[in-house]
Coordinates of C-alpha atoms in Angstrom, one line a residue:
X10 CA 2.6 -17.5 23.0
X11 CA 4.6 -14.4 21.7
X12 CA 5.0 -14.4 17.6
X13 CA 7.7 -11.6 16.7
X14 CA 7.3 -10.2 13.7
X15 CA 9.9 -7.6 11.5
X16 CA 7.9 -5.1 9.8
X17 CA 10.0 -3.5 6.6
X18 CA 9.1 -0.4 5.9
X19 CA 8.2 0.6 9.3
X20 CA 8.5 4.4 9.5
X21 CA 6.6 4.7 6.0
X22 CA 2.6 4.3 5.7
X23 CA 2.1 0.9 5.5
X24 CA 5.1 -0.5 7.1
X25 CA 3.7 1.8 9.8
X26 CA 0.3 0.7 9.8
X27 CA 1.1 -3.0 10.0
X28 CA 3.2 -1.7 13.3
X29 CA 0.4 0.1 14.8
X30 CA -2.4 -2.5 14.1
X31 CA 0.3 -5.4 15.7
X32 CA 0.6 -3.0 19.1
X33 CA -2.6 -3.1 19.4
X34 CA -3.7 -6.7 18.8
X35 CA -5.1 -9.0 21.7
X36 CA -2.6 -11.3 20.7
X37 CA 1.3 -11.4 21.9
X38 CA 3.6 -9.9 19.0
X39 CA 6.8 -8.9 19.9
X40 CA 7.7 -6.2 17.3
X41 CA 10.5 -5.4 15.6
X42 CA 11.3 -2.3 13.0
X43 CA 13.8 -2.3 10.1
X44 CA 15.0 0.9 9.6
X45 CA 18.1 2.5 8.4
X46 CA 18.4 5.2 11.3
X47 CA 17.2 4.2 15.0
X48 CA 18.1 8.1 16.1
X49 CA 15.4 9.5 13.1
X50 CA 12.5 11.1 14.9
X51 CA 9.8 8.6 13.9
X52 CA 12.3 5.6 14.7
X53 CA 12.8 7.1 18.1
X54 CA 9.0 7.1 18.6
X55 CA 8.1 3.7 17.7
X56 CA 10.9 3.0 20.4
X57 CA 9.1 4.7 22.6
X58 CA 5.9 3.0 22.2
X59 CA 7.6 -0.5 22.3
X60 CA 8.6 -1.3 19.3
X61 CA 12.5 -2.5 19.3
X62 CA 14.1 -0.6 16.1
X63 CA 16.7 -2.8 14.6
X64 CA 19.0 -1.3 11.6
X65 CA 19.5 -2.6 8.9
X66 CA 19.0 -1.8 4.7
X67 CA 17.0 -4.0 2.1
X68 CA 19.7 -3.6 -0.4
X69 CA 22.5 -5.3 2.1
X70 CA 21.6 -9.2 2.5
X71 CA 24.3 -10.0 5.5
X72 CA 22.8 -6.9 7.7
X73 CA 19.6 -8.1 7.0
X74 CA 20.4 -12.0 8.0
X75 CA 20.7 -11.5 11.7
X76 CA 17.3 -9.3 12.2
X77 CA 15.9 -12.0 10.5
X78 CA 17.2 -15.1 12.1
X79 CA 15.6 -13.4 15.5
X80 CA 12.0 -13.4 14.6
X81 CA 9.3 -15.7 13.5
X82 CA 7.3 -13.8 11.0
X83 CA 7.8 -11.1 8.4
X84 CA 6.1 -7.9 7.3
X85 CA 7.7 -6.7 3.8
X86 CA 6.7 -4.2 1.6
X87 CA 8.8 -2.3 -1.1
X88 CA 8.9 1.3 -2.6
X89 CA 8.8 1.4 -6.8
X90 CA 8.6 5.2 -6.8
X91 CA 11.7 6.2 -4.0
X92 CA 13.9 3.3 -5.6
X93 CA 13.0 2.6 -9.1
X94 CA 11.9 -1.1 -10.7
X95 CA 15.2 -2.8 -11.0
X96 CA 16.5 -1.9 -6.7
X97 CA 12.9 -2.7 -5.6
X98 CA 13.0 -6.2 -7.3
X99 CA 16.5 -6.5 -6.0
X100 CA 15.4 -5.8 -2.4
X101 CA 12.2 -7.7 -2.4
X102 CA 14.1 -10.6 -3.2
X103 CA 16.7 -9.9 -0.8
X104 CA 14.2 -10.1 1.8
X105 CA 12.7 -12.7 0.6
X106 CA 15.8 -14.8 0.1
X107 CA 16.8 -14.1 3.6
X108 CA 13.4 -15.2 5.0
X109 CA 13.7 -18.7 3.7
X110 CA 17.7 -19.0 4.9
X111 CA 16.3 -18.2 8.1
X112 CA 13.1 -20.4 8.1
X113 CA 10.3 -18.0 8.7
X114 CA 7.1 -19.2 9.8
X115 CA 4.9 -16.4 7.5
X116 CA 6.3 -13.8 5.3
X117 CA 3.5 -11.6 4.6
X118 CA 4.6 -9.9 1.2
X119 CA 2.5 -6.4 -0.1
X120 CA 2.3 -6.1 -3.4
X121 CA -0.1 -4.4 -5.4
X122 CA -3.6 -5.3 -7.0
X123 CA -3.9 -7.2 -9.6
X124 CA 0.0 -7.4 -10.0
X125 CA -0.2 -11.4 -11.1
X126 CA -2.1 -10.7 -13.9
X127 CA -0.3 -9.7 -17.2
X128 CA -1.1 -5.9 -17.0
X129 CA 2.1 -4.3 -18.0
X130 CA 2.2 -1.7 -15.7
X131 CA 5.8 -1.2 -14.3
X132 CA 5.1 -1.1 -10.7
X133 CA 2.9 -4.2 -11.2
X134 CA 5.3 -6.3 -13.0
X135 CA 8.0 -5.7 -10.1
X136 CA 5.6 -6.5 -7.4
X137 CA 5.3 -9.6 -9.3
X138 CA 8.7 -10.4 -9.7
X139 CA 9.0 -10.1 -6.1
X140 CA 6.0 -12.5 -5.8
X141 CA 7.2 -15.3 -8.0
X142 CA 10.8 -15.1 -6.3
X143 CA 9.1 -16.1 -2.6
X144 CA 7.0 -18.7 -4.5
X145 CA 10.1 -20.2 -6.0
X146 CA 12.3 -20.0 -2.3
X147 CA 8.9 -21.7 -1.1
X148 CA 8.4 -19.5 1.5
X149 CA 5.4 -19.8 4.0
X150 CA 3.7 -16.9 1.7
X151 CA 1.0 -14.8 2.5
X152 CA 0.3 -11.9 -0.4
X153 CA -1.8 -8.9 0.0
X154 CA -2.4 -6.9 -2.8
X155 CA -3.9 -2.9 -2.2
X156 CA -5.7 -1.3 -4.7
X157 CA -5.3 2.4 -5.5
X158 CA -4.8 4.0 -1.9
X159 CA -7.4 6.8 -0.9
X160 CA -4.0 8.8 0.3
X161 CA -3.0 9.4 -3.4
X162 CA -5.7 12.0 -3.3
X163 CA -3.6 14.4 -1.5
X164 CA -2.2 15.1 -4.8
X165 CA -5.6 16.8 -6.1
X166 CA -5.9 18.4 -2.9
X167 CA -5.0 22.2 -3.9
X168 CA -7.3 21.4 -7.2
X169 CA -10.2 20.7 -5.2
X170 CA -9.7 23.2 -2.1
X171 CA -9.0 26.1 -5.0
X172 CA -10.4 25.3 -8.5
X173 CA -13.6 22.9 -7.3
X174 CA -12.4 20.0 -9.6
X175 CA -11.0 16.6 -9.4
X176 CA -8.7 15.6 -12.5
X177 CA -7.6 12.6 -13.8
X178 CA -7.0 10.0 -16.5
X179 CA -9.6 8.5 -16.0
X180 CA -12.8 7.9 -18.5
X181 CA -16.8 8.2 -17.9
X182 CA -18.2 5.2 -16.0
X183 CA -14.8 4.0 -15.0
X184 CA -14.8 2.3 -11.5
X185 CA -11.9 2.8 -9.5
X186 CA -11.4 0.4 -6.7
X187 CA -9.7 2.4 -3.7
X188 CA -8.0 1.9 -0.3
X189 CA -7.1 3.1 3.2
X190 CA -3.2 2.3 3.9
X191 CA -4.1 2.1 7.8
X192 CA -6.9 -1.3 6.4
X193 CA -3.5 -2.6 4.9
X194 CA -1.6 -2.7 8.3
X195 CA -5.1 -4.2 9.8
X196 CA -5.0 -7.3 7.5
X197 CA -1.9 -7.7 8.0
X198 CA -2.5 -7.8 11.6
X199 CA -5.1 -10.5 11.2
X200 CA -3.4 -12.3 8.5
X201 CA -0.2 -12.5 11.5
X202 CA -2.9 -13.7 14.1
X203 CA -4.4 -16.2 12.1
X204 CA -1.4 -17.7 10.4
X205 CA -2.6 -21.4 9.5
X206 CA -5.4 -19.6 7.7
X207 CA -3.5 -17.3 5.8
X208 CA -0.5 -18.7 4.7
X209 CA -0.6 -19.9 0.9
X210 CA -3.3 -17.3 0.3
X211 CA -3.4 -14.1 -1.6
X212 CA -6.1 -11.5 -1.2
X213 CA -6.6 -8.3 -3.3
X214 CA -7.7 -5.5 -0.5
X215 CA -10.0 -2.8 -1.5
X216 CA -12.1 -0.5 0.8
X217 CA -14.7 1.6 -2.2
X218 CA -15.5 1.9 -5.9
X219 CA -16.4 5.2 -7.3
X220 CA -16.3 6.4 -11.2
X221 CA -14.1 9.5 -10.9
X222 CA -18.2 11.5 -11.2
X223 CA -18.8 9.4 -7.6
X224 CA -15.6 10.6 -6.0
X225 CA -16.2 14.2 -6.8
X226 CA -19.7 14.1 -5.4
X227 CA -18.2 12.6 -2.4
X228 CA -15.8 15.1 -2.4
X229 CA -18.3 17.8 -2.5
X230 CA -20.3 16.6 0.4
X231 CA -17.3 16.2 2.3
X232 CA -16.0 19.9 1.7
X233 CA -18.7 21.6 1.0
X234 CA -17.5 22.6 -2.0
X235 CA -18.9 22.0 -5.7
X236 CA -16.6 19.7 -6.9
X237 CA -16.6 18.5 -11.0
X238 CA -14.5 15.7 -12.3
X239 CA -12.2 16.5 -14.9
X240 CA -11.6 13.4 -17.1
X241 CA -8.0 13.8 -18.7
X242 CA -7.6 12.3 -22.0
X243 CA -4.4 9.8 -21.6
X244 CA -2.7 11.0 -24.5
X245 CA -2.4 14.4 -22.4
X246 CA -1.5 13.0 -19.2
X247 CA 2.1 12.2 -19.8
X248 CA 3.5 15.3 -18.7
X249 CA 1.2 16.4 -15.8
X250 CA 0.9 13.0 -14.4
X251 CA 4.1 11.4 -15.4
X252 CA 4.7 8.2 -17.5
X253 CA 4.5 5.2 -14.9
X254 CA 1.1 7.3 -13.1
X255 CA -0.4 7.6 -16.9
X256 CA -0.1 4.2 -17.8
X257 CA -1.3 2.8 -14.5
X258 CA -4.8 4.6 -15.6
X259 CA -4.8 3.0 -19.3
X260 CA -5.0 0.3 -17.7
X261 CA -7.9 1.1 -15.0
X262 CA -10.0 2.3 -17.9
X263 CA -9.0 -1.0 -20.0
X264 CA -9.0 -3.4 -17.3
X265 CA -9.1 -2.6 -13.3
X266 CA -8.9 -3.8 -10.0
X267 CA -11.1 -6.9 -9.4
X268 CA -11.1 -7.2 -5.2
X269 CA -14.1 -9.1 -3.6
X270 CA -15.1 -5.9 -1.3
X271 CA -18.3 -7.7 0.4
X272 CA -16.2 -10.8 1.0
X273 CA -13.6 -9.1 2.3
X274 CA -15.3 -7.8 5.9
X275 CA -16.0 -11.7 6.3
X276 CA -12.6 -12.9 5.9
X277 CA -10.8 -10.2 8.0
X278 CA -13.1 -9.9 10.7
X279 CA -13.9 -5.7 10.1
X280 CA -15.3 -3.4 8.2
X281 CA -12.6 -1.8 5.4
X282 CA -13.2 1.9 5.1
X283 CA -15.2 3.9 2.4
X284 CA -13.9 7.1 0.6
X285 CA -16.6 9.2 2.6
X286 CA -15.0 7.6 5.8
X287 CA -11.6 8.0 4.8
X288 CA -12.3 12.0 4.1
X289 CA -14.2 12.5 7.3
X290 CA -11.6 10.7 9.4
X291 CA -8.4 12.5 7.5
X292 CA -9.2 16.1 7.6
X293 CA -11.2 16.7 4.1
X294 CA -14.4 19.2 6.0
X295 CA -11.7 21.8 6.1
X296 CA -8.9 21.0 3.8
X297 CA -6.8 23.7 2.7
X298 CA -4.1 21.4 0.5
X299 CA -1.8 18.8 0.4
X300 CA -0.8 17.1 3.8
X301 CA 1.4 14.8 2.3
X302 CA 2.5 13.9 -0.6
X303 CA 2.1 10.4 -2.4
X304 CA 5.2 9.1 -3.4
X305 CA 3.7 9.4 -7.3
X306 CA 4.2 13.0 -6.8
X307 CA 8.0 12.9 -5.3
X308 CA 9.0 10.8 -7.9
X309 CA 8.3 13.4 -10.5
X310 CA 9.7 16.3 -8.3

């Protein structure tokens, strides 16, 4: 039996990963990409590898409707740092809405980790907004929540190719739990193949742990370079690392991410990738700087 599934977000990095993973499941999806330009570059390749590209905008609830209406399952995930809080609430529950007019049979919602709890962290608190909206519209709800994704570390890139140090807000002994986008799209995946075990459940996803001390000695083995961490006081964060970035890290060294990382392999059936991993498998043994940049980063530009 073929499940179709709509995947938001598909030419970004986890929309994209959730696309790849579903292409190359053993089961039957049939899938579909919401984008706002089928004649962009990466829309044209996902075409090409099978994917049928269907436009459409998160913000616009009637060109959303018919997508929607032709598939059994959705994929949606929202951007806090291209469209600020109040338009990614706004199209989260757009989405959502239109889910449960059309009578989904999963709507797989990312979010972020650790975004139910009272942590009063902007990009949380819409997350959960979005959240509480599909529980109210009692939508067949399956939440994954990502921790702090390995890629932001492209930002510190330059820093540790040229001045052999990784900075942040971050204080001694503080554990940051960390993620590969492309384990998002793979959860997804098996969250879409094993729907009757899924839906009703959320699940924080985190690959790794490391103090920001770890990560540089991870760092250092990777490039081969001697790299120290730099622990930025908060109170002089605001203006490298912006406001929403800054108070994200009060609240790692407060609080943190919580995600069952042993469990996790069991549930989902695979192993969710490591820091070293992620380095190996992403260029880091002869990084020269930035390959892209986190979305963090644009929205201060």
């Amino acid at each position: 039996m073929t499940t179709s599934v709509l995947v938001t977000g598909c030419t970004g990095n986890q929309g994209g990963s959730v696309v790849e993973r579903l292409l190359e499941s053993d089961a039957d999806f049939d899938v579909r990409g919401l984008t706002r330009d089928a004649s962009s570059e990466r829309a044209r390749e996902l075409s090409n590898r099978g994917v049928t590209m269907v436009e459409g905008d998160l913000n616009d609830r009637e060109l959303l409707a018919p997508h929607v209406a032709d598939v059994d399952a959705v994929f949606a995930v929202t951007n806090f740092w291209t469209v600020g809080y109040e338009q990614q609430v706004q199209q989260g529950k757009n989405v959502a809405a239109v889910a449960a007019e059309e009578g989904v049979d999963q709507f797989v919602l990312s979010g972020v980790g650790s975004h139910e709890k009272e942590t009063g962290v902007p990009h949380f608190d819409s997350a959960w907004e979005i959240d509480q909206h599909a529980q109210d519209l009692d939508l067949p709800l399956t939440v994954l929540q990502p921790v702090f994704f390995f890629q932001n570390l492209e930002a510190f890139a330059e820093d540790v190719v040229e001045d052999g140090q990784i900075a942040l807000p971050l204080e001694e002994g503080v554990s940051l739990q960390m993620i590969d986008t492309d384990d998002v799209g793979r959860a997804a995946a098996v969250a879409f193949e094993n729907r009757e075990e899924f839906v009703g459940e959320r699940v924080e996803l985190a690959g790794d742990e490391k103090t920001l001390a770890e990560t540089a000695e991870v760092l250092s083995e990777v490039t081969g370079r001697d790299v120290e961490p730099v622990h930025v006081p908060v109170e002089d964060a605001y203006d490298s690392f912006g406001e929403e970035f800054t108070v994200m890290c009060e609240w790692f060294n407060e609080v943190g991410y919580s995600a069952d990382i042993p469990a996790l392999e069991d549930r989902f059936g695979f192993a969710f990738t490591d820091l070293e991993s992620y380095l190996r498998e992403n260029g880091w043994e002869d990084k020269e700087g930035m390959a892209s940049v986190p979305g963090w980063v644009k929205a201060m530009q």
